[in-house]
Every structure is written in C-alpha cells, then in structure tokens.
Coordinates of C-alpha atoms in Angstrom, one line a residue:
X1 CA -1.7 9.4 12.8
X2 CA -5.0 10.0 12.5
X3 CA -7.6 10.3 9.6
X4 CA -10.0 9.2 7.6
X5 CA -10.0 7.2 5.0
X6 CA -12.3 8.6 2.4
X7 CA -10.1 12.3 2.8
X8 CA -6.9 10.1 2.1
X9 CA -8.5 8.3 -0.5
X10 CA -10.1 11.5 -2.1
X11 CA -6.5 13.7 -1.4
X12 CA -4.2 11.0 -2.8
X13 CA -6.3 10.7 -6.0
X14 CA -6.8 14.4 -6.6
X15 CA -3.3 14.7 -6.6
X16 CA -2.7 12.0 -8.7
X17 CA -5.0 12.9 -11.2
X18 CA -3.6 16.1 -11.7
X19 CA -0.2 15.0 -12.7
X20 CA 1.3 15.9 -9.4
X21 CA 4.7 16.0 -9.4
X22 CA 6.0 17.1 -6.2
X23 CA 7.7 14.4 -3.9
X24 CA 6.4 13.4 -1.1
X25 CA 9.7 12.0 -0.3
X26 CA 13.1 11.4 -2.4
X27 CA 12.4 9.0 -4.9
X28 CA 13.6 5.2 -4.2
X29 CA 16.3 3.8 -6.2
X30 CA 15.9 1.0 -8.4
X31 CA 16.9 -1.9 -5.7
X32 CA 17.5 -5.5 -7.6
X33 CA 15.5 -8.2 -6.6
X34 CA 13.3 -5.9 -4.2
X35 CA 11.1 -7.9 -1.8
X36 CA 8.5 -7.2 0.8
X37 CA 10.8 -8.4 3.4
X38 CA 13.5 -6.1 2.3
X39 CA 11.3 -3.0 2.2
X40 CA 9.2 -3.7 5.4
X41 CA 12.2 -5.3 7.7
X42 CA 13.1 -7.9 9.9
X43 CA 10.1 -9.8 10.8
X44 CA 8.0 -8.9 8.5
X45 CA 6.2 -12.1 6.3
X46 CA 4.0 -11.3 3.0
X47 CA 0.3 -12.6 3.8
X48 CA -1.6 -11.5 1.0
X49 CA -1.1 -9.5 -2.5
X50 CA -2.9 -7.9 -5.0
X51 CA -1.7 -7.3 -8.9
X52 CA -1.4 -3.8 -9.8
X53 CA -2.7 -4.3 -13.4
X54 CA 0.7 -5.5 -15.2
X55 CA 2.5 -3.2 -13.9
X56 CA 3.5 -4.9 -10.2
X57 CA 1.9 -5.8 -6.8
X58 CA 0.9 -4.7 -3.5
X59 CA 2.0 -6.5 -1.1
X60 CA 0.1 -6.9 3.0
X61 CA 3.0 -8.1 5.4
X62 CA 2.1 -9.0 9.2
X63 CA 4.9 -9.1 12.3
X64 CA 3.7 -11.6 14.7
X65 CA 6.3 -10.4 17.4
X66 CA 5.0 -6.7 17.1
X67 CA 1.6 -6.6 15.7
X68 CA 2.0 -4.4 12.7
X69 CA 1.2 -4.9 9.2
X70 CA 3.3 -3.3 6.5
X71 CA 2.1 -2.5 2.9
X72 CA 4.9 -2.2 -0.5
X73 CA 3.9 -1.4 -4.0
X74 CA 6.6 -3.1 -6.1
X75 CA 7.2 -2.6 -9.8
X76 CA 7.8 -5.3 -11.9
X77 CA 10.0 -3.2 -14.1
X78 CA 12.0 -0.6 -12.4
X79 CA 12.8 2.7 -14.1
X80 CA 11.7 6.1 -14.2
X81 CA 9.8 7.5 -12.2
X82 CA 6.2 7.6 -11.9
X83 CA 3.1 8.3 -9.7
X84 CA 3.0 5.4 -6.8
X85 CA 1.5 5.0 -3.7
X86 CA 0.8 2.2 -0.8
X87 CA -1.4 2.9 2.1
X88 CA -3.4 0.7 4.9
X89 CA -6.0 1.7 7.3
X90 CA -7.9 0.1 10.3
X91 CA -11.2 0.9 10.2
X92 CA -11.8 0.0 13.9
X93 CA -9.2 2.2 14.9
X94 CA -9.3 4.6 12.5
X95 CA -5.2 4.0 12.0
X96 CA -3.9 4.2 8.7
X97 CA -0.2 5.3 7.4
X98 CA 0.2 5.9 3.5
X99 CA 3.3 6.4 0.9
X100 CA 2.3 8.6 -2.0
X101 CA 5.1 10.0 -4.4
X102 CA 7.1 9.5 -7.8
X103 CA 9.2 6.6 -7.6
X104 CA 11.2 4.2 -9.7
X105 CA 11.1 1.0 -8.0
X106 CA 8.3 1.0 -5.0
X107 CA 6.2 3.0 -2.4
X108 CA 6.2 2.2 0.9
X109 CA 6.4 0.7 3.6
X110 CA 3.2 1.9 4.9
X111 CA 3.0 0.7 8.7
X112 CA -0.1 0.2 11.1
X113 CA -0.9 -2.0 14.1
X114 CA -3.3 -4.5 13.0
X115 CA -3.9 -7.0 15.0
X116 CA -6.9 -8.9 15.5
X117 CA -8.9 -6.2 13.3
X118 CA -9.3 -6.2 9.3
X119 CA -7.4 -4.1 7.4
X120 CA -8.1 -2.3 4.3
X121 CA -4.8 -1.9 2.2
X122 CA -3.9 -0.9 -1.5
X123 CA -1.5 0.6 -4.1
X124 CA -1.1 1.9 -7.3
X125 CA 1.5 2.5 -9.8
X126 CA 1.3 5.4 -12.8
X127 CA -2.3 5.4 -13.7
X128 CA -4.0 2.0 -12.5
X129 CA -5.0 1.3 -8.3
X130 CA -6.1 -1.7 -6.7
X131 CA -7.4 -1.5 -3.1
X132 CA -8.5 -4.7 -0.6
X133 CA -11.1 -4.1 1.6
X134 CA -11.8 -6.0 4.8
X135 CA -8.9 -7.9 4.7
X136 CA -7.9 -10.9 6.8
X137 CA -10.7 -11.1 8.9
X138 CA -10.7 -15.1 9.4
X139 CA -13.8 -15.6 7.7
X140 CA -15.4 -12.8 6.1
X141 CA -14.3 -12.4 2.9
X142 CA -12.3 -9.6 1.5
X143 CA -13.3 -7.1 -1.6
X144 CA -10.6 -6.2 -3.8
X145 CA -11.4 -3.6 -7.0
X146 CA -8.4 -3.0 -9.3
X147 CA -8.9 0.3 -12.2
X148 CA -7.4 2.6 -14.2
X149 CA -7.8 6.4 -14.8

C-alpha cells in the first residue's frame, strides 16, 4: 500500500475529530491479558513502546526471520468502545499500513517491512495520540510527541 503520510495523518485525525463512528473493521473483543505477541504473531518481539497518556501503549514489534515490523495500541482497561488507531510508515519507502476504528481492547496490528530503514510508528486511544518519529535508526535519536484533543 502506498501513501503518504501527512494524507494518512491528516485523514485519520479528521475523522477522528469529528466523532466518527463508522468501523473501519468489527470491533475487537476484550481479549485478557492481551500482548503484542498475541496480536502481531509468531515471531514477532516488542522493541520499543510509547504510553498513550494513561490510557495504554503503543507497542513497535520487529520479526527478525521476515523483516516486518508490527505496531498494537493496547488499552489498559478494556471496555467499550472508543476511537483507536495504530499505524507505521517508512519514510524511505514510502510503506506504511494503519488500523483506525472503534475498539474495546486494541488497534492493530499494523504491518510493514522495515528493515534496515527507520520507522515512524504511533497510536492513539479516545482523544489522546502519541507518535515516534525516526525510530530505531541505531544512532540517531528518535522524536516522540504524545497530545490530546
């Protein structure tokens, strides 16, 4: 899939700031004990995380044997549903996969072959977003921004 980031970025907030509340997919059930493991698969292990405000955290997840990273925004405390997204893009191939929907427990996975670039990666859940920007890139170091609307 192909796009840019600043349309998804710009399109996944519009919609969210509106109170949209069509699904982008059926809503994911409450699941006990959710992990990033369990949402992204076999393979998958968490390599960095971002709070989402009180509310949960984002989670970046790399597969050595396949290359791809996997982004889950996990609440902390299941329950009704609300506005929730996860979405990761490489700038240097202008690959990016996103999740944006009303959930009760996460969104995601969001899936994207990363490796050997950075990734930018992020989530939100009801009205508060964090995103990471330049992500694992060895040295350089990353910018996360967390806020509320």
């Amino acid at each position: 899939m192909r796009f840019t980031h600043s349309i998804l970025g710009a399109a996944a907030l519009a919609a969210l700031s509106v109170g949209a509340t069509t699904a982008l997919a059926a809503p994911a059930s409450a699941v006990p004990n959710t992990t990033p493991q369990k949402v992204c698969g076999s393979g998958y292990k968490t390599v960095n995380s971002a709070a989402v405000g009180s509310l949960g955290t984002v989670y970046l997840a790399y597969n050595a044997a396949n290359g791809n990273n996997c982004v889950v925004t996990i609440r902390n405390n299941p329950g009704t549903a609300v506005d929730m997204s996860a979405w990761i893009y490489v700038p240097d191939t202008n690959e990016g996969d996103d999740d944006y929907g009303r959930y009760t427990s996460y969104a995601g996975p969001s899936y994207v072959i990363g490796k050997g670039h950075c990734v930018d990666w992020g989530g939100g859940i009801a009205n508060t977003y964090v995103q990471v920007i330049g992500s694992n890139c060895a040295s350089l170091k990353e910018h996360r921004t967390t806020y509320t609307r």
